[in-house]
XYZ file of C-alpha atoms in Angstrom:
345
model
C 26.368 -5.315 67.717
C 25.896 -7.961 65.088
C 26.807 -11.418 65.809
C 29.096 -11.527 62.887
C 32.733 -11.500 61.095
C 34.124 -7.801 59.879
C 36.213 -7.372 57.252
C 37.942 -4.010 57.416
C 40.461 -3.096 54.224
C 43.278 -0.992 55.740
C 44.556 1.856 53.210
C 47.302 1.123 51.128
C 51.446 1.629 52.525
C 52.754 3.586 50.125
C 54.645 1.671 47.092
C 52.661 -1.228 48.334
C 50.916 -2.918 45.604
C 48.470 -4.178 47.625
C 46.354 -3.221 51.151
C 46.605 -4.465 54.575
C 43.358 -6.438 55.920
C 42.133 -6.885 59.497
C 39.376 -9.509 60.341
C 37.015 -9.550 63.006
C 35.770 -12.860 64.850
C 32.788 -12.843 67.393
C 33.767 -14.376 70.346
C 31.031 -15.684 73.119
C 32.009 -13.245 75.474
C 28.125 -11.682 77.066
C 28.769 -7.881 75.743
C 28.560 -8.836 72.379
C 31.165 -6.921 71.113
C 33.907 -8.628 71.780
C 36.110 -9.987 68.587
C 39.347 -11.403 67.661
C 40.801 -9.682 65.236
C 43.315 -11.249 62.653
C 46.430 -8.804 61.119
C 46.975 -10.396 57.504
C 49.815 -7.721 56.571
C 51.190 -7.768 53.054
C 54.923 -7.984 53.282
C 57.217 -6.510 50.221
C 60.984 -6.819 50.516
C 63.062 -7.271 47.114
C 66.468 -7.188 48.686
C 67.638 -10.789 47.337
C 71.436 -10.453 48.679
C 70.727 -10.859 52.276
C 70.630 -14.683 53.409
C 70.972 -14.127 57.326
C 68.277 -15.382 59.773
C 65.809 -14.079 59.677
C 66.017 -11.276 56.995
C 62.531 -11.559 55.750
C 64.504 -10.266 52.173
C 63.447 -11.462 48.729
C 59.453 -11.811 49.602
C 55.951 -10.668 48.139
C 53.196 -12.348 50.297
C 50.217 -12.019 52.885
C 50.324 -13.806 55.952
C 48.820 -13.402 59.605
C 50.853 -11.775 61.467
C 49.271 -11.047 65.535
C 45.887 -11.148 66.388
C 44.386 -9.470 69.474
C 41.216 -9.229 71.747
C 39.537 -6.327 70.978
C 36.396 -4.421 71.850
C 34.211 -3.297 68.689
C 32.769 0.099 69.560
C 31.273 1.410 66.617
C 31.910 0.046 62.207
C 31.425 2.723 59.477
C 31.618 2.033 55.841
C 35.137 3.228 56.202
C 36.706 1.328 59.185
C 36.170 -0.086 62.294
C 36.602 1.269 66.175
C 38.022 -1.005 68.500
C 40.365 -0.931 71.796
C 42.753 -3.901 71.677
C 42.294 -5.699 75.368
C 44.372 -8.861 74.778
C 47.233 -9.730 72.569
C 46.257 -13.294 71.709
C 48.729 -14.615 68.595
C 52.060 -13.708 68.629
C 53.504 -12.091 65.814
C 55.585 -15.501 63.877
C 55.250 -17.479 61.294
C 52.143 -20.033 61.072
C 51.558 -21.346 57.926
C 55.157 -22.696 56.408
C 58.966 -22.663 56.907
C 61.295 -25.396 55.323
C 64.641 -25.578 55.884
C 66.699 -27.192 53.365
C 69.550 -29.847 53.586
C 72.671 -28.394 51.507
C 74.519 -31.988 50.915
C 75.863 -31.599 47.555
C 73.827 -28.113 46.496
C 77.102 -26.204 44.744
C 74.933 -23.339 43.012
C 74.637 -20.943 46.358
C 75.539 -17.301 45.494
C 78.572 -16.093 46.884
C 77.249 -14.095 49.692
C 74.847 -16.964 50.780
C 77.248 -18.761 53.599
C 75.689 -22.086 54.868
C 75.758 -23.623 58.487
C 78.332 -26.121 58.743
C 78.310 -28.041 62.314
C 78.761 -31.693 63.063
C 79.513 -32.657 59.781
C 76.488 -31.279 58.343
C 75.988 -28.518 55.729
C 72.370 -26.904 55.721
C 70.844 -23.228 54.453
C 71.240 -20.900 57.466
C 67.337 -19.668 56.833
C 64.246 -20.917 56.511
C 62.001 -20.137 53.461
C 58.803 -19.447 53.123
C 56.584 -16.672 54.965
C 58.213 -14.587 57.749
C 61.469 -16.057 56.580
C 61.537 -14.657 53.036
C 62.338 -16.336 49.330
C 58.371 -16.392 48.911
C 56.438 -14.148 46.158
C 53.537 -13.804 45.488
C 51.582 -14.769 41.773
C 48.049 -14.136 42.442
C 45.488 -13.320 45.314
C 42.130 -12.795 45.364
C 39.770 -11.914 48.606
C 35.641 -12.431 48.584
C 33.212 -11.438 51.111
C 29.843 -13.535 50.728
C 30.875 -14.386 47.596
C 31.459 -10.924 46.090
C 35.216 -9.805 44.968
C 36.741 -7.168 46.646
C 39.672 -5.177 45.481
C 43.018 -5.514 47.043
C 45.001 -2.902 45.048
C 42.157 0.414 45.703
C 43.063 2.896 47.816
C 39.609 3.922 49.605
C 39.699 1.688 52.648
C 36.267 -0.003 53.966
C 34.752 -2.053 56.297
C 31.387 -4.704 56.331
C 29.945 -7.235 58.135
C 29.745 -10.815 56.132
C 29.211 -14.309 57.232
C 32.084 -15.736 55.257
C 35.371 -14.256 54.228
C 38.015 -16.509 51.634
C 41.390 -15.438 50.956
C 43.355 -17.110 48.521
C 46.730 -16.831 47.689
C 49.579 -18.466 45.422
C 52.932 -17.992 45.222
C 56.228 -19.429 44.611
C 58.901 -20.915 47.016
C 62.906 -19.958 46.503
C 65.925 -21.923 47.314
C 67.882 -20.260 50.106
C 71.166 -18.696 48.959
C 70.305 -18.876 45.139
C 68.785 -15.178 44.739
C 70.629 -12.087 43.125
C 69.818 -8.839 41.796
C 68.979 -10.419 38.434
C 66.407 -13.277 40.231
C 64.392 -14.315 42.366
C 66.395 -17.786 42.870
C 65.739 -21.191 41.652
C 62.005 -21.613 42.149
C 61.552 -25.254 44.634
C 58.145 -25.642 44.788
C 54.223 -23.836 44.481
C 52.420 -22.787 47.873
C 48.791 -22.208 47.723
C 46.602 -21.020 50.473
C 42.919 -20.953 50.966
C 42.060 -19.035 54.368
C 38.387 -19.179 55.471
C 37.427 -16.882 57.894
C 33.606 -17.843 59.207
C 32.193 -17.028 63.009
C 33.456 -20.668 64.052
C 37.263 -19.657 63.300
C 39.465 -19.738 60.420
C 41.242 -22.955 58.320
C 43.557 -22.415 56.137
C 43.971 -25.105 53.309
C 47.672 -25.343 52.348
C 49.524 -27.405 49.306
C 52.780 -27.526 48.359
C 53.717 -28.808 44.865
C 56.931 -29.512 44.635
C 58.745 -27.992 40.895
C 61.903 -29.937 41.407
C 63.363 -33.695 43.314
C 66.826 -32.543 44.469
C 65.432 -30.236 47.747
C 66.525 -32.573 50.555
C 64.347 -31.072 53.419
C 65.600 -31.132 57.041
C 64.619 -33.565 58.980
C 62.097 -32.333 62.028
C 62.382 -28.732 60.220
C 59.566 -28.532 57.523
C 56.457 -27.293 58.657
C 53.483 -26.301 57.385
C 51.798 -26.434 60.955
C 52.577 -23.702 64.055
C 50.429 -21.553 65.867
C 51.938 -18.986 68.394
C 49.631 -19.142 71.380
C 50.476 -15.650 73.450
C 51.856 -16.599 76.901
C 50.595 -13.639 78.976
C 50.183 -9.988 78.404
C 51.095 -7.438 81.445
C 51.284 -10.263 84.008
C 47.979 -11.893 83.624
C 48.179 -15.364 81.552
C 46.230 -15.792 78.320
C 47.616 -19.932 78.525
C 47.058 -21.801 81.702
C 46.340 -25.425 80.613
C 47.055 -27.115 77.758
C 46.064 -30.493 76.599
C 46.837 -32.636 73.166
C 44.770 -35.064 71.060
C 45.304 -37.395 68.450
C 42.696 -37.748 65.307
C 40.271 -39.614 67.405
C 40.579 -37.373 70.183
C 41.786 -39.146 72.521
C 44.023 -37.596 75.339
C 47.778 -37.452 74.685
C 48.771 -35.685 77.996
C 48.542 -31.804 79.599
C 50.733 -29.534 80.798
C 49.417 -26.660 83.717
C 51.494 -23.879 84.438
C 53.302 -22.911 86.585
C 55.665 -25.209 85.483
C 57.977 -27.163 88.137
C 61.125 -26.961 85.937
C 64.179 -25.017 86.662
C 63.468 -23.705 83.001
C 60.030 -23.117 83.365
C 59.282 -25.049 80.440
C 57.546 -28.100 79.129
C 56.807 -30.204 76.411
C 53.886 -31.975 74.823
C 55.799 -33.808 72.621
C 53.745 -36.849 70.405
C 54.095 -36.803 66.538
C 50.035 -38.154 66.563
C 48.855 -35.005 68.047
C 46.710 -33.707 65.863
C 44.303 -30.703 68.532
C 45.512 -28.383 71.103
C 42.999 -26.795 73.548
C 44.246 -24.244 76.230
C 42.128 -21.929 78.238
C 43.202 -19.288 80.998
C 40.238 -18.829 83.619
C 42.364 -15.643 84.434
C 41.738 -13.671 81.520
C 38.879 -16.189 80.143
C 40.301 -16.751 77.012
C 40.466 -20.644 75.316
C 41.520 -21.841 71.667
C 41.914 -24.826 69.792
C 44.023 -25.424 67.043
C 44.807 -28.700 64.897
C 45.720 -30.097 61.369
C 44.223 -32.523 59.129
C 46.423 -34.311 56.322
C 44.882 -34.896 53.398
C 44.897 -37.439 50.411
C 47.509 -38.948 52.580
C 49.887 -36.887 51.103
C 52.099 -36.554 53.840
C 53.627 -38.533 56.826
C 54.397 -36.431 60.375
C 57.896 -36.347 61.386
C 57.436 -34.515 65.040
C 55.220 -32.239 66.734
C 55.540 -30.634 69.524
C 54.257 -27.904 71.476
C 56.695 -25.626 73.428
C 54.956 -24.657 76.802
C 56.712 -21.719 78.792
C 55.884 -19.692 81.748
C 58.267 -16.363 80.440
C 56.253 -13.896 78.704
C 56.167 -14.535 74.561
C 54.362 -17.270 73.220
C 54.168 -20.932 73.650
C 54.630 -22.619 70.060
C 53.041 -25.437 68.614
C 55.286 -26.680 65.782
C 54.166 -30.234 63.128
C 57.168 -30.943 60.878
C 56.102 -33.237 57.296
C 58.498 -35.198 55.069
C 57.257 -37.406 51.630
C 55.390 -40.537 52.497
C 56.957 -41.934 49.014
C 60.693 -40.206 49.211
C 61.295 -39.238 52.528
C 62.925 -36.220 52.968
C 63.488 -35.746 49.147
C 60.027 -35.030 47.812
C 59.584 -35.966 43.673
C 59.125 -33.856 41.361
C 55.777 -33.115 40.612
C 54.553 -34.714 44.271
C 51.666 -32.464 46.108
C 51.617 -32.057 50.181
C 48.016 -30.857 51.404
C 47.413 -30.102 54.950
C 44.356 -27.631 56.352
C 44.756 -25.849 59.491
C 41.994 -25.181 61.910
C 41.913 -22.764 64.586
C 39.566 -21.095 67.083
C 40.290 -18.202 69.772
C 37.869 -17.388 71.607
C 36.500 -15.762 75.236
C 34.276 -15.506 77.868
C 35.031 -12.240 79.806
C-alpha cells in the first residue's frame, strides 16, 4: 500500500449539485493500510421557514461530517475498498456556530420565535454549518495542484500528497429567511482545508457584512472537534491533556472519571492543543487553534470529557478584540485549525 493520502469522489445524490468526497489519511499503524478517512458531505436544504434547533434548513455547504478507522484493501480508478474498524469523529459540527444576541433585533419573520429566559432574548439556533442559514458561493477542490471537478458524475479515486479544499459562502441571520430569501446576509465564511499525510488544518475567516450582530457571549465558535468516546465498549479516549501556545501543561483528565456524572472538564480559555490517546484501541490525536493577525480574543474553551458513549467535545468561543461582542462592520476574524488522528494497532 502506498504511504499516502486518497482522495475518492463519491457519485453524485441525485438533485445534488455537487458530489460527496471521502479522504484517506495514513496512519502509523505497522500493516500499512490503515487510514483515517474524512466524510466531507455536501448538505442542500432550502426550506427557509423552519427556525427550530437544530433544523439544518436554509443551507448549501460542505463540511466534515464523521471520520472513521478504516482498513484500505484494494483503490481502483473508480473508488476505494475499505472496512471501517473505528468510528473516530463524531458526526457534529467543527468548524463554526454563532449564536446571536436578539436585544433590540425587531425584523424576525413571524414563524421565527426567539428564546426568552432570565430576561434575555436570543435566536433559538445557531448558524452556520450543521445548524443551517449557510450557502454556499464558490468551491473549488485540487489534488497536487490539478483541479478536479465537483459537479461530474463519474466518481474516482487517486493517491496525492496534498489535497486543498476551499470553500466560501455566506452566513444568515437566524429567523430572517422566507420563501422569497435567504435572510439578511451577517457576515462571509471562507475555508481553506488542507489535507496532507501529517493531518488536516483548516484556515477559517469570518468577515463580518454588518455591526449590529451582537454575538453571545461564550457561544461563537469557530473551534470544536468531536473526539469519539468509545465504539462497542472499547474506548477510543482514555487520557486527555491541554496546552497553552507554549505548550506548557494546563492539566489532564483520565477516565474513568470519579464523578457521580461521569464527567469532567478541562476548562482554561489559554488552551490552545489537546492530545488524547487510548492504549485500548491504540488510537491518539491532537487538535489545536492558532489565532491569527490577532484578530480575535478567546472568550472560553473548554473540553467536555465523558465516560457515556458519544463524543467528548472540545469547544473555543471568540468575540472582537476592538468591539467585544459586537464585531464592526467590515472587521475580519482568522483562526486555522489543526488536527491529527492517528494509530498504532
Amino acid at each position: 500500500m502506498v504511504f499516502k493520502p486518497i482522495l475518492e469522489i463519491l457519485p453524485k445524490n441525485e438533485g445534488y449539485a455537487y458530489a460527496p468526497l471521502r479522504i484517506y489519511l495514513p496512519t502509523k499503524a505497522l500493516s500499512g493500510d490503515c487510514f483515517v478517512r474524512y466524510n466531507l458531505v455536501y448538505e442542500y436544504n432550502d426550506t427557509r421557514d423552519n427556525y427550530a434547533p437544530n433544523s439544518t434548513a436554509n443551507v448549501s455547504n460542505y463540511r466534515i461530517r464523521e471520520a472513521q478507522l478504516v482498513r484500505v484493501k484494494a483503490v481502483s480508478e473508480a473508488f476505494v475498498e475499505s472496512e471501517a474498524l473505528f468510528e473516530v469523529l463524531q458526526q457534529g459540527e467543527i468548524s463554526l456556530a454563532i449564536r446571536e444576541d436578539l436585544a433590540g433585533i425587531v425584523h424576525l419573520a413571524p414563524g421565527a420565535k426567539p428564546i426568552e429566559k432570565n430576561g434575555e432574548c436570543y435566536a433559538a439556533d445557531f448558524i452556520g454549518g450543521f445548524h443551517g442559514d449557510e450557502r454556499l458561493t464558490s468551491v473549488t477542490l485540487t489534488a497536487d495542484g490539478t483541479a478536479l471537478d465537483l459537479t461530474a458524475t463519474v466518481p474516482c479515486a487517486l493517491f496525492c500528497e496534498a489535497i486543498d479544499f476551499n470553500l466560501q459562502t455566506i452566513l444568515y441571520r437566524w429567523g430572517t429567511s422566507n420563501a422569497d430569501s435567504y435572510g439578511i446576509p451577517v457576515a462571509e465564511h471562507t475555508q481553506r482545508i488542507c489535507f496532507s499525510a501529517d493531518g488536516l488544518k483548516n484556515h477559517q475567516s469570518v468577515r463580518w457584512l454588518r455591526g449590529d450582530f451582537h454575538v453571545r457571549k461564550n457561544a461563537t465558535f469557530l473551534q470544536m472537534f468531536t473526539m469519539r468516546r468509545e465504539q462497542n465498549g472499547i474506548p477510543i479516549c482514555e487520557t486527555f491533556e491541554a496546552f497553552d501556545e507554549n505548550g506548557a501543561s494546563l492539566g489532564c483528565v483520565t477516565l474513568p472519571i470519579p464523578t457521580t456524572e461521569g464527567q469532567a472538564m478541562l476548562h482554561n480559555p489559554d488552551t490552545r492543543l489537546v492530545r488524547y490517546s487510548s492504549a485500548t484501541s491504540g488510537i491518539s490525536g491532537e487538535v489545536g487553534f492558532r489565532i491569527l493577525r490577532n484578530s480575535l480574543q478567546t472568550d472560553r474553551t473548554w473540553v467536555q470529557v465523558r465516560a457515556k458513549p458519544g463524543d467528548n467535545k472540545w469547544y473555543a468561543s471568540f468575540s472582537s478584540p476592538e468591539n467585544g461582542r459586537v464585531p464592526r462592520e467590515g472587521e475580519l476574524w482568522e483562526i486555522e485549525l489543526f488536527a491529527r488522528i492517528d494509530y498504532e494497532g
